[in-house]
PDB file of C-alpha atoms in Angstrom:
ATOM      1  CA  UNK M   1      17.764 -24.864   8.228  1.00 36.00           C
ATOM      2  CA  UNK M   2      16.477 -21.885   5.925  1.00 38.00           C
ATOM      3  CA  UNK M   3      13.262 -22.346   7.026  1.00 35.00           C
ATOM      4  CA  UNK M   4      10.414 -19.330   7.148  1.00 35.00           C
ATOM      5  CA  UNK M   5      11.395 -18.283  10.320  1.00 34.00           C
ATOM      6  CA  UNK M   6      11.170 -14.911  11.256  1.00 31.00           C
ATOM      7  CA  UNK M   7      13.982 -15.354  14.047  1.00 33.00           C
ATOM      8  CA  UNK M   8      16.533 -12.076  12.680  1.00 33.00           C
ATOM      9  CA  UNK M   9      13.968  -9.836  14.080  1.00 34.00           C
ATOM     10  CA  UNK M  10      13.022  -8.675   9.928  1.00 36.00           C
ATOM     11  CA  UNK M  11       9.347  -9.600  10.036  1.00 41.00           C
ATOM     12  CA  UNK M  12       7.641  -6.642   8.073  1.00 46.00           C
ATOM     13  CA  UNK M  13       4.141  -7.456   9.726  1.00 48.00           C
ATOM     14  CA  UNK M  14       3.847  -9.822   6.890  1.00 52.00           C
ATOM     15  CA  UNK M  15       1.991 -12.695   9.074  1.00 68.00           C
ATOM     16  CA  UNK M  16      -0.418 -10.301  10.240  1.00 79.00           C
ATOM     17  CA  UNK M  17      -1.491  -8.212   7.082  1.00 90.00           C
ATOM     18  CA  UNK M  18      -0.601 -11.515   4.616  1.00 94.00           C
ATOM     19  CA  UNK M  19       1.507 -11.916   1.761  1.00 95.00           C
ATOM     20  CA  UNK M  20       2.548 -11.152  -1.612  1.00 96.00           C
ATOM     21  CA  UNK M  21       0.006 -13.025  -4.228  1.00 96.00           C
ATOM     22  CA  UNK M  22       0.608 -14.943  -7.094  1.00 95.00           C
ATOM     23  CA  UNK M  23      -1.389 -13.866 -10.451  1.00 96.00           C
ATOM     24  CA  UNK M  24      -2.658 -17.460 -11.106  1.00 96.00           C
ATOM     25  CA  UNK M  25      -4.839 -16.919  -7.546  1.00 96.00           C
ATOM     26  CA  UNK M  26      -6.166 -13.183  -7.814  1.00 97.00           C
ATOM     27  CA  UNK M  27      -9.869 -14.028  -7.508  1.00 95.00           C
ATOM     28  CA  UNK M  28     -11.035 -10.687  -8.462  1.00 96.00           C
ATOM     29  CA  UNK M  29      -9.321  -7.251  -9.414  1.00 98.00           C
ATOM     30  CA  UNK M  30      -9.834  -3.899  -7.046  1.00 98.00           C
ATOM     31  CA  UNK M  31      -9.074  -0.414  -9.299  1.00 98.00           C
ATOM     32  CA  UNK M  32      -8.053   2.618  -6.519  1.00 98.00           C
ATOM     33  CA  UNK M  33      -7.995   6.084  -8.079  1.00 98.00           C
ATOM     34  CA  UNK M  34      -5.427   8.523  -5.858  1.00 98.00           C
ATOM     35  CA  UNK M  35      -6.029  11.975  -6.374  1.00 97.00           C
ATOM     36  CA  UNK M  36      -4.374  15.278  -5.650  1.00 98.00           C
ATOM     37  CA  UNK M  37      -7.374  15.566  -3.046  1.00 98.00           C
ATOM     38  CA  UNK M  38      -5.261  13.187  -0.735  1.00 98.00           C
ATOM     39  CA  UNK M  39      -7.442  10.343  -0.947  1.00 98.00           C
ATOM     40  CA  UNK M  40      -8.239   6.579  -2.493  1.00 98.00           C
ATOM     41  CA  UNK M  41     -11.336   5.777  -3.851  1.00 98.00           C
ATOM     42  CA  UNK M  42     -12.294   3.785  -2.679  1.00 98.00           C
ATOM     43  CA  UNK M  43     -11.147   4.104   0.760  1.00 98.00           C
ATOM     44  CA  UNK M  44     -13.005   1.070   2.429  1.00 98.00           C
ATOM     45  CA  UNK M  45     -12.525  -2.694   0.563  1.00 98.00           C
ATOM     46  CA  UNK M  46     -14.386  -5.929   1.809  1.00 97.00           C
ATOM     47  CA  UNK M  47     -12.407  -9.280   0.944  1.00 97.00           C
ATOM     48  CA  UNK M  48     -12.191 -12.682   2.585  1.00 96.00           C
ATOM     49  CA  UNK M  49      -9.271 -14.681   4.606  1.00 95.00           C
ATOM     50  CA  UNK M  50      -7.508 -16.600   1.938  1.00 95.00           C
ATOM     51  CA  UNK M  51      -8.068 -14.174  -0.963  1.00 96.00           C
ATOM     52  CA  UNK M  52      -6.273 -12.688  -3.319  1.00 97.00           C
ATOM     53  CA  UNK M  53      -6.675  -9.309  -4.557  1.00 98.00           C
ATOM     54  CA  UNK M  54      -5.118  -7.693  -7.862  1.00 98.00           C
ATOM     55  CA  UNK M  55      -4.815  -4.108  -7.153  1.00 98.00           C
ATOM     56  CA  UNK M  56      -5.030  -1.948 -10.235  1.00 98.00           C
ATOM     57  CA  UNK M  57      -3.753   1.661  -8.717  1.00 98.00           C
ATOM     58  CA  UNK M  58      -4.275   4.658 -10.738  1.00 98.00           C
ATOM     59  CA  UNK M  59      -2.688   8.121 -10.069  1.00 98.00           C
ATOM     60  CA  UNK M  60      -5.043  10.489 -11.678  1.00 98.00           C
ATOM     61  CA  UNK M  61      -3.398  13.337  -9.818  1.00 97.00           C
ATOM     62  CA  UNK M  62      -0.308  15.880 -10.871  1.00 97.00           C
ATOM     63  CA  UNK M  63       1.856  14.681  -7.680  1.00 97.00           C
ATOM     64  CA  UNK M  64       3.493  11.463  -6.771  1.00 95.00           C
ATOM     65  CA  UNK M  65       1.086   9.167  -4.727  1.00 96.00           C
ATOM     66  CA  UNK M  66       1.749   5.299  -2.962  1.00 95.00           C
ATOM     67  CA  UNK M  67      -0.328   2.439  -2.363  1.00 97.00           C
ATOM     68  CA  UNK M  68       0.854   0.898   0.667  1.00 96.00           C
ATOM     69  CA  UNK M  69      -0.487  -2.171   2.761  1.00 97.00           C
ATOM     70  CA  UNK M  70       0.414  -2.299   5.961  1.00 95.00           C
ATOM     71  CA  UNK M  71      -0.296  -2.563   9.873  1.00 94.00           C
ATOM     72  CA  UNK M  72      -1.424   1.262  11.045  1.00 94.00           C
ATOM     73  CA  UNK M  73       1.690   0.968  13.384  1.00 94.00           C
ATOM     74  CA  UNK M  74       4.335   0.073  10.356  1.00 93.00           C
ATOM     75  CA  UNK M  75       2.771   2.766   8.148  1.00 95.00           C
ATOM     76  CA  UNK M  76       3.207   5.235  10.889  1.00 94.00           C
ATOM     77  CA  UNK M  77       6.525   4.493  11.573  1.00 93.00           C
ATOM     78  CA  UNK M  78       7.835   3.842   7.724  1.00 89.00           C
ATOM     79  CA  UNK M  79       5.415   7.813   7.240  1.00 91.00           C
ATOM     80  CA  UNK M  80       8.457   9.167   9.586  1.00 91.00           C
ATOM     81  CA  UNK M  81      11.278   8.113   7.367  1.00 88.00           C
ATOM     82  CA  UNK M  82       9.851   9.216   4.691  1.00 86.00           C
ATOM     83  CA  UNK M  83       9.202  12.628   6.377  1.00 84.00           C
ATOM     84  CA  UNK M  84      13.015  12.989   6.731  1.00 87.00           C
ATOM     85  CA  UNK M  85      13.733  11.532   3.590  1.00 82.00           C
ATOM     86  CA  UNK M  86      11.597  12.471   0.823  1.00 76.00           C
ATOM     87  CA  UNK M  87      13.078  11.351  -1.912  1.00 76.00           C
ATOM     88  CA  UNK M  88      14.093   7.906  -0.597  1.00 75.00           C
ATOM     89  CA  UNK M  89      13.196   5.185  -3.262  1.00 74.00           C
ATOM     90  CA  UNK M  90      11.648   1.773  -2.149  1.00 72.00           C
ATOM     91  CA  UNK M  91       9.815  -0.876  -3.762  1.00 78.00           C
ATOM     92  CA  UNK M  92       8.296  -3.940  -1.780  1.00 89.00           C
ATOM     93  CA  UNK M  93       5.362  -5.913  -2.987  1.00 93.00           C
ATOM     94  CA  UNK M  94       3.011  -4.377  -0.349  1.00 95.00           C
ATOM     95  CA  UNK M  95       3.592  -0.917  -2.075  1.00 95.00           C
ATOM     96  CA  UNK M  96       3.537   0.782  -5.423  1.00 96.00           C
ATOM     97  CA  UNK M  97       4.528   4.146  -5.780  1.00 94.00           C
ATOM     98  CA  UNK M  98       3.484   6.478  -9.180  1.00 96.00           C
ATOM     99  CA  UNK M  99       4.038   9.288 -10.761  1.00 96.00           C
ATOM    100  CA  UNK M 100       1.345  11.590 -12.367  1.00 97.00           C
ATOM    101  CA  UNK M 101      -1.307   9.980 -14.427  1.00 96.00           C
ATOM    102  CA  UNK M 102       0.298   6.637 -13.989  1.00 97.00           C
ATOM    103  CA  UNK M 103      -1.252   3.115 -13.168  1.00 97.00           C
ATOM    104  CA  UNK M 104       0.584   0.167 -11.245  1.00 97.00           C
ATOM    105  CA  UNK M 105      -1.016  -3.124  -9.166  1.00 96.00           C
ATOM    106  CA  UNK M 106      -0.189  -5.106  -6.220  1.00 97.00           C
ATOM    107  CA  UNK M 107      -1.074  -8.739  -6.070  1.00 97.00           C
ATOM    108  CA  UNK M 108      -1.473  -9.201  -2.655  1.00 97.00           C
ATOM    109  CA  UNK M 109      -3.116 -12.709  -0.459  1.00 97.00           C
ATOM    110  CA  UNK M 110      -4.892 -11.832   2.602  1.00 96.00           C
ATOM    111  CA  UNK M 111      -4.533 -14.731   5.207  1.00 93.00           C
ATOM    112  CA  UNK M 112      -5.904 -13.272   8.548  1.00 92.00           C
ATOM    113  CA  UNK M 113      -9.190 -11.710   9.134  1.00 94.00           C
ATOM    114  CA  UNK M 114      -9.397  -8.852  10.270  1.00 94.00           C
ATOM    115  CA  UNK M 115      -8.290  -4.666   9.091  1.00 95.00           C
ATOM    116  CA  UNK M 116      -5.161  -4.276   7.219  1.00 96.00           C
ATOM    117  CA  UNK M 117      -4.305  -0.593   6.696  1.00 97.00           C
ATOM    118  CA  UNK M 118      -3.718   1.266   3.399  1.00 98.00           C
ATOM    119  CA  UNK M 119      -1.931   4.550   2.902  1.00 97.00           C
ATOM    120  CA  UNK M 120       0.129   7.166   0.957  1.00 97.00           C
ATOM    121  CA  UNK M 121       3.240   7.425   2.676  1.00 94.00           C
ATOM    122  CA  UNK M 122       4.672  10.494   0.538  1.00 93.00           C
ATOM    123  CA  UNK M 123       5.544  13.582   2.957  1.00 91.00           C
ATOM    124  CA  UNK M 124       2.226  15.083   3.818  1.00 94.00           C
ATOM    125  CA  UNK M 125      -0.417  12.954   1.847  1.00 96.00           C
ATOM    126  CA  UNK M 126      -0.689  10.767   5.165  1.00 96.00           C
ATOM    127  CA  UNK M 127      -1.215  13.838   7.562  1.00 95.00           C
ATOM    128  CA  UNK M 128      -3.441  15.296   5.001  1.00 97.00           C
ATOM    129  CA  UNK M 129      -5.648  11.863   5.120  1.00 97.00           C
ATOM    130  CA  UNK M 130      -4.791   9.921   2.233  1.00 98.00           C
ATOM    131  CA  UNK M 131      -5.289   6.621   4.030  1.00 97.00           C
ATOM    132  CA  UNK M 132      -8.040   3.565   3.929  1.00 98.00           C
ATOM    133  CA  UNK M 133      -8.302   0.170   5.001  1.00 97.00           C
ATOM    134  CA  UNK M 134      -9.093  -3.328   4.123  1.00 97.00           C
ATOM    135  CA  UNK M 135     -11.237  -5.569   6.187  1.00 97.00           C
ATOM    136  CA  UNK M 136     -10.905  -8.972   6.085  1.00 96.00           C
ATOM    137  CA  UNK M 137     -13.829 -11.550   6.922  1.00 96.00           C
ATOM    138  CA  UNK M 138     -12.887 -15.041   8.280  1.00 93.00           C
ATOM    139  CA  UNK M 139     -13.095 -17.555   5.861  1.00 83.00           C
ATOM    140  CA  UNK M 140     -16.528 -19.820   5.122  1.00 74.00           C
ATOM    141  CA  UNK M 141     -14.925 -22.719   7.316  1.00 60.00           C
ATOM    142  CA  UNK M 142     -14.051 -20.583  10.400  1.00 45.00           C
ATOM    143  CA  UNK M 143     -17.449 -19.226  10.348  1.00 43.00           C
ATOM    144  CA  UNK M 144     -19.189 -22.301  10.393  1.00 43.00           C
ATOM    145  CA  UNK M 145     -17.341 -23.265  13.139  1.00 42.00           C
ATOM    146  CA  UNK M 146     -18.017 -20.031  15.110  1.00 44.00           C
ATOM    147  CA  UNK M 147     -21.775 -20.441  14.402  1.00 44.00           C
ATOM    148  CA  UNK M 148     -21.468 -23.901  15.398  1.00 43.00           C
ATOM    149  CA  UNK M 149     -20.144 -22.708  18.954  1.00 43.00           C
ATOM    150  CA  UNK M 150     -22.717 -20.066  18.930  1.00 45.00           C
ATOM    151  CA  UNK M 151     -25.646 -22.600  18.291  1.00 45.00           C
ATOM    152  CA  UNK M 152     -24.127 -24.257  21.312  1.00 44.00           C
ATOM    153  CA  UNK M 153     -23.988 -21.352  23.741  1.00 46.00           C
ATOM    154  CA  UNK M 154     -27.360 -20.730  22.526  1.00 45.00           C
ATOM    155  CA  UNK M 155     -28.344 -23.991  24.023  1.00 47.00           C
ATOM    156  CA  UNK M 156     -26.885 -23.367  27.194  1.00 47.00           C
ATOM    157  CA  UNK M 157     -28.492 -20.322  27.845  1.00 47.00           C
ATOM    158  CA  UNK M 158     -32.353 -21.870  27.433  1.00 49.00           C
TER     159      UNK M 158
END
């Protein structure tokens, strides 16, 4: 019974901002510069339910900087332990973290539609801004059958 269940209460918001990807299904590669100006660029990325996304991450800055997906409510509350401990180490496959003038990626599949959050969790870079967000479109096959319930209502209302 080791099934995917996320019954121990350790869900991570994975079902609602997706998973980790595989390299064999990135569809197309996003590059993210973080600077010392406390932001991304770019700070707003389009992609589709299903898809997944290599992130290349470059640091171009002379302080440590993240990448971090995540629900806005999980990056707000991880942003607080990080506040009181700075120099806490972590590594999950939502997240790279890099030092100055270093690059990193995260593979990562997004399977609901909708805005996934992305941030720099290090003590002060969040405050300061250094934030952005995905949003995810609904896959072709959901939208055909929204537009196909739309077409309906339109009926309705003639």
């Amino acid at each position: 019974m080791a099934s995917g269940t996320h019954a121990d209460g350790h869900a991570h918001d994975e079902d609602a901002i997706g998973k980790p990807g595989i390299a064999s299904a990135v569809t197309r590669t996003v590059n993210i510069d973080m600077s010392d100006s406390m932001r991304f660029t770019p700070a707003s990325i389009q992609a589709k339910q299903g898809e997944t996304i290599r992130f290349v991450i470059k640091n171009s800055g002379k302080l440590k900087h993240e990448f971090v997906l995540g629900s806005e409510k999980e990056l707000k509350e991880h942003y607080q332990v990080m506040k009181k401990n700075p120099e806490m180490e972590h590594s999950d496959p939502n997240m790279v973290t890099l030092a100055a003038d270093q690059a990193g990626e995260v593979l990562w599949q997004f399977s609901k539609a909708g805005k996934i959050d992305f941030a720099c969790l290090q003590p002060g870079h969040y405050d300061a801004g250094m934030k952005g967000k995905v949003q995810v479109s609904k896959s072709q096959t959901n939208a055909s059958a929204g537009e196909h319930q739309h077409h309906a209502q339109s009926k309705d209302t003639l």
